Coordinates of C-alpha atoms in Angstrom, one line a residue:
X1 CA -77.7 104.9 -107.5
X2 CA -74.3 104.5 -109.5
X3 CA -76.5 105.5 -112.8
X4 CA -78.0 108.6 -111.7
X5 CA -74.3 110.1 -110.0
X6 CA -72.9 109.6 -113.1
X7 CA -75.9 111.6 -115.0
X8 CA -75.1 114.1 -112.2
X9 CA -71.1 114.3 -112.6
X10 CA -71.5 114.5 -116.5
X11 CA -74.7 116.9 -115.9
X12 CA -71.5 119.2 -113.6
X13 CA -69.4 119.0 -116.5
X14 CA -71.7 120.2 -119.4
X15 CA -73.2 123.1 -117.3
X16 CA -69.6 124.5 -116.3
X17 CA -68.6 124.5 -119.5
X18 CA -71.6 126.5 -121.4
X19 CA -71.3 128.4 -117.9
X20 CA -67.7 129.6 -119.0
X21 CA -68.7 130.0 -122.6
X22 CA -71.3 132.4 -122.1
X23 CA -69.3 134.7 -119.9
X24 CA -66.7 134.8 -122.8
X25 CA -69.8 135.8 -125.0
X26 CA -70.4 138.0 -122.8
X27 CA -66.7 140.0 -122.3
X28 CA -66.3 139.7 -126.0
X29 CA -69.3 142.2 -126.6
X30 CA -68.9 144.5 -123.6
X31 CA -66.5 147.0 -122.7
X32 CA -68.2 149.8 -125.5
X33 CA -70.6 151.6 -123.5
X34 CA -71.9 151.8 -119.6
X35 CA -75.2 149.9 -121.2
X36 CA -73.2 147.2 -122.7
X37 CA -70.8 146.9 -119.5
X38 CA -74.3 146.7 -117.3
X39 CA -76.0 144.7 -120.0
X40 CA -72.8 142.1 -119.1
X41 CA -72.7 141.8 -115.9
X42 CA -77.2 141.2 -115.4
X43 CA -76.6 138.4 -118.4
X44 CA -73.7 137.1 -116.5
X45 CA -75.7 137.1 -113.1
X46 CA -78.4 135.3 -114.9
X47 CA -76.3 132.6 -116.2
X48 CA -74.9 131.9 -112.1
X49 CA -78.2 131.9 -110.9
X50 CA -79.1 129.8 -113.5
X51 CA -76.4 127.4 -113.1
X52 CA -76.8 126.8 -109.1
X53 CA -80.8 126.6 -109.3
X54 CA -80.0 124.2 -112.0
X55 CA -77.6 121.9 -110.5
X56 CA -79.4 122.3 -107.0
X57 CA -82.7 120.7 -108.9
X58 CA -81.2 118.0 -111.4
X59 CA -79.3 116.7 -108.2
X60 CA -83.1 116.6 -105.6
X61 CA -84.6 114.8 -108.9
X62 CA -81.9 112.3 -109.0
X63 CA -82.4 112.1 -105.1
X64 CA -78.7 113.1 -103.7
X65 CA -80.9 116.4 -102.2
X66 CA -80.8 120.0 -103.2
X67 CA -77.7 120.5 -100.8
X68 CA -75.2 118.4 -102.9
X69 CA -76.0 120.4 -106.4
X70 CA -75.8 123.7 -104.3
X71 CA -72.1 122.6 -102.3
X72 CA -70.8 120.6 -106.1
X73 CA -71.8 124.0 -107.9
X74 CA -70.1 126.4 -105.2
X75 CA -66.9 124.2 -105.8
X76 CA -66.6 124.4 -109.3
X77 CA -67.2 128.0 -109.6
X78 CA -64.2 128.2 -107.0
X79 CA -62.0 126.8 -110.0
X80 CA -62.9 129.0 -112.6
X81 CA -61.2 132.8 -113.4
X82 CA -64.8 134.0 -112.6
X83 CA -64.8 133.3 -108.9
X84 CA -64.2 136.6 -107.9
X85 CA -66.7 138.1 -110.5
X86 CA -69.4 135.7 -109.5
X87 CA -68.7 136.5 -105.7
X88 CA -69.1 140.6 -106.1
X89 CA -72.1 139.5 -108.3
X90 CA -73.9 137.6 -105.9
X91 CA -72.8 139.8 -102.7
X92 CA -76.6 140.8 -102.2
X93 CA -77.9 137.5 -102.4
X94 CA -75.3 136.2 -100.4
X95 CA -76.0 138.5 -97.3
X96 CA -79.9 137.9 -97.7
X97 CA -79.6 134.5 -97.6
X98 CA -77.0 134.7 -94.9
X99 CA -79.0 136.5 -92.7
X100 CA -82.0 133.9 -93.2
X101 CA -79.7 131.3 -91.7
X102 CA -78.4 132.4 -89.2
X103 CA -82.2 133.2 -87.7
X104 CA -82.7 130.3 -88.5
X105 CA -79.8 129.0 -86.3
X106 CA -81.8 130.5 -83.5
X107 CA -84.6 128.7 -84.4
X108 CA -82.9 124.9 -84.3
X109 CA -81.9 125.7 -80.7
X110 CA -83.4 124.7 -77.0
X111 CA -81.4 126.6 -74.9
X112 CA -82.8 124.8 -72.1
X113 CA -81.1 121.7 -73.2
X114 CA -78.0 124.2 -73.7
X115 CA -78.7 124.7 -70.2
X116 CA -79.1 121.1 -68.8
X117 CA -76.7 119.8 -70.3
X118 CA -73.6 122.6 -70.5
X119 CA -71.3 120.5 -69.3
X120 CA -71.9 117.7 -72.0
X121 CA -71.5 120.4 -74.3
X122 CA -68.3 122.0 -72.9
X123 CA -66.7 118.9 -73.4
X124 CA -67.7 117.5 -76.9
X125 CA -66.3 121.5 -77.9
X126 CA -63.0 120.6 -76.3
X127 CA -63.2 117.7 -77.9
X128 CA -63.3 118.5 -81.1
X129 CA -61.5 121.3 -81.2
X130 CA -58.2 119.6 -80.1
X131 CA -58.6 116.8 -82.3
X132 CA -59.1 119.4 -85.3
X133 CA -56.3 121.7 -84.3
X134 CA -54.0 118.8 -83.8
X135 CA -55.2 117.5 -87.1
X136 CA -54.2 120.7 -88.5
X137 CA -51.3 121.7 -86.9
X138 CA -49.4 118.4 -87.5
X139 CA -50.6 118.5 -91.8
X140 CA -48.7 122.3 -91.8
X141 CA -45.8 121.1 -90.2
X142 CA -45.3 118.5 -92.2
X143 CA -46.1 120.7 -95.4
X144 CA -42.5 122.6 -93.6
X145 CA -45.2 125.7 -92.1
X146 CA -43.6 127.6 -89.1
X147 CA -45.1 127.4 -85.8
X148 CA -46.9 130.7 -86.3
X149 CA -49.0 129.4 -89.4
X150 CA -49.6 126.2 -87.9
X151 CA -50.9 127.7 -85.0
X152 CA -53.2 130.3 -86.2
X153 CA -54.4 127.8 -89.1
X154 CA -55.0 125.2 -86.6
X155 CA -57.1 127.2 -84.4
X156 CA -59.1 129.0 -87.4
X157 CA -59.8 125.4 -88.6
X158 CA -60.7 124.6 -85.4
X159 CA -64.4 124.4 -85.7
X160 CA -67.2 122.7 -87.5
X161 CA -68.8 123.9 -90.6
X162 CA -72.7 124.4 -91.5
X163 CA -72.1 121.0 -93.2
X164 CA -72.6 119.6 -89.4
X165 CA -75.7 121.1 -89.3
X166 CA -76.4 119.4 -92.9
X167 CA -75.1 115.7 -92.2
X168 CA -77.2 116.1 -88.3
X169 CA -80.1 116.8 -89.9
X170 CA -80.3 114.1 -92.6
X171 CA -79.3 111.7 -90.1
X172 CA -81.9 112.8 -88.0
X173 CA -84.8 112.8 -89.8
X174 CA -83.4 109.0 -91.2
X175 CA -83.7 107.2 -87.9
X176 CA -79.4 107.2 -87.4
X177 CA -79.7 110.1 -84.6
X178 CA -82.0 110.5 -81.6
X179 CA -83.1 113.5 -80.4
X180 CA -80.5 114.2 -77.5
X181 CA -77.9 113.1 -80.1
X182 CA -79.2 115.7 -82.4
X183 CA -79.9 118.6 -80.3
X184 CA -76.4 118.1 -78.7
X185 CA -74.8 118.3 -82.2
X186 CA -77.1 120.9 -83.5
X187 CA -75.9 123.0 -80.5
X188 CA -72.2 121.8 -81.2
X189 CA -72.2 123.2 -84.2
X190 CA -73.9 126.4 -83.2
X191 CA -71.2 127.5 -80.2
X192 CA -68.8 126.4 -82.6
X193 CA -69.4 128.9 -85.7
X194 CA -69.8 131.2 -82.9
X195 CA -66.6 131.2 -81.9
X196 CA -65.0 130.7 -85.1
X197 CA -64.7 134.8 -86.0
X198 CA -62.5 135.0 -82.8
X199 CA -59.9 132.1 -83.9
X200 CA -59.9 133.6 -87.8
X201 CA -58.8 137.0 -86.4
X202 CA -55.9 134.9 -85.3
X203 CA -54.6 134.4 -89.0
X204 CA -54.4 138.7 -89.4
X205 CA -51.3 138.5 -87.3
X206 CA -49.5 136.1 -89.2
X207 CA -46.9 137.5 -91.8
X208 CA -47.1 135.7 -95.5
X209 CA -43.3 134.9 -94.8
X210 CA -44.8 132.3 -92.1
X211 CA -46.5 131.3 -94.5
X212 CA -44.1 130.6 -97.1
X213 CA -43.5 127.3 -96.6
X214 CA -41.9 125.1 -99.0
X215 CA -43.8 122.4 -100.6
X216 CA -41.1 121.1 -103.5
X217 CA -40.5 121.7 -106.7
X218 CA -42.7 118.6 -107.6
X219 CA -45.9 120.1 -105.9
X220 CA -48.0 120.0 -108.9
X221 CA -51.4 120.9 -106.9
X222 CA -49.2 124.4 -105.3
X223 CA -47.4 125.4 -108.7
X224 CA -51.3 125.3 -110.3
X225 CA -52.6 127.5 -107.9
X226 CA -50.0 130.1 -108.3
X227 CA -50.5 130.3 -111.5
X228 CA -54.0 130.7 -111.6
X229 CA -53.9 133.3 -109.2
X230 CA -51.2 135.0 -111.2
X231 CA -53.1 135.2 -113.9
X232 CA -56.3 136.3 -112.2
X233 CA -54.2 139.3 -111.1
X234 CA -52.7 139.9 -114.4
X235 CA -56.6 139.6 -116.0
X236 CA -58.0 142.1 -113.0
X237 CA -55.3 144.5 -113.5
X238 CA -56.0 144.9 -117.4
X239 CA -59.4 145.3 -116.5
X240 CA -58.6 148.4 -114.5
X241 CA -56.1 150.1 -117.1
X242 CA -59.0 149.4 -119.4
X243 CA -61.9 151.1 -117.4
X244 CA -59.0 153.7 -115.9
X245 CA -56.7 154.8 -118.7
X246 CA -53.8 156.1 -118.1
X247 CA -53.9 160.5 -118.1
X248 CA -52.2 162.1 -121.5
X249 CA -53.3 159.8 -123.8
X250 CA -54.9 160.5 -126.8
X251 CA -56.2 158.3 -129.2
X252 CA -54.2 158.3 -132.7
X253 CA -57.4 157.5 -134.5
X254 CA -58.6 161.1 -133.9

């Protein structure tokens, strides 16, 4: 098992790389014409699709299942400058795809059992949403959040992610749940991701000086991520002097 992981984590490595490289191929010859621009962005489209269908399949044939390729390969493209590119990219696939699961949400739950057992269910939500928003709530304040950020990120965290659905599922069809187990976790999840649109509105009234919270001067982890998100600005606002020039210039060469 060890062998195969490793094969997998190098596998990551290689394929984010040449991933990077070919979008900078890419950028390097666009940017003359509308054909070259839309030339770009179907190679570049390509190359994601490409790279998730590839990491989904090498990690089913090394038997860690297609989810694990798909979640490792949505994480690294998080920590590249081509998140946001990749994201209005993939937008169509996204909502397709989304749709698909949430029927298929539908599908996984009895809502007879929802009925029969309501009170069950009640209380396992309780359950872990104050043991999540407590979880939460005490990290920010010790990060030095204010009580409005820690608050509204505790109850947006508050809930349990299609992971749950995931981790129930394999356990389920390995022998480590039984069905009322699974159903009841299932239809955890399910009210769960339901509610969670209501307790991420609650972050829209929070101001950013809430959450400005002081993490240290030796916060390595925070001072990267400003940077990179400075510079992802800097990179999208040279992009739009580019395509949008500014009015009354003329170019010298003429």
């Amino acid at each position: 098992m060890i062998g195969p992981l490793l094969f997998f984590i190098n596998f990551i490595v290689f394929t984010h790389h040449s991933l990077v490289g070919v979008n900078m191929q890419t950028r390097s010859t666009g940017g003359r014409a509308a054909e070259a621009r839309r030339t770009t962005n179907e190679l570049f489209t390509l190359a994601v699709v490409a790279y998730v269908l590839g990491l989904a399949l090498a990690s089913e044939h090394l038997q860690l299942s297609l989810e694990v390729g798909a979640v490792a390969a949505g994480l690294l493209m998080t920590y590249t400058p081509y998140a946001r590119q990749a994201e209005s990219t993939l937008e169509p696939l996204m909502s397709l795809f989304g749709g698909m699961y949430l029927a298929s949400l539908g599908m996984i739950i009895n809502p007879r059992y929802i009925l029969a057992h309501f009170g069950e269910l009640a209380l396992w939500c309780l359950v872990v949403v104050a043991v999540k928003f407590a979880a939460a709530w005490v990290a920010l304040k010790r990060l030095g959040a204010g009580d409005v950020a820690a608050y509204a990120a505790g109850f947006s965290l508050a809930q349990v992610s299609e992971v749950g659905l995931y981790l129930a599922g394999k356990a389920r069809r390995r022998g480590l749940l039984g069905r009322h187990a699974y159903l009841l976790a299932a239809a955890l999840c399910v009210a769960l991701l339901a509610a969670s649109p209501f307790a991420s509105h609650a972050l829209r009234h929070v101001n950013d000086v809430d959450l400005d919270f002081s993490l240290g001067e030796t916060s390595t982890l925070f001072k990267k991520r400003r940077r990179r998100r400075a510079f992802w600005d800097q990179d999208d606002e040279k992009k739009e002097h580019q395509q949008h020039p500014a009015p009354g210039r003329t170019n010298r060469s003429i």
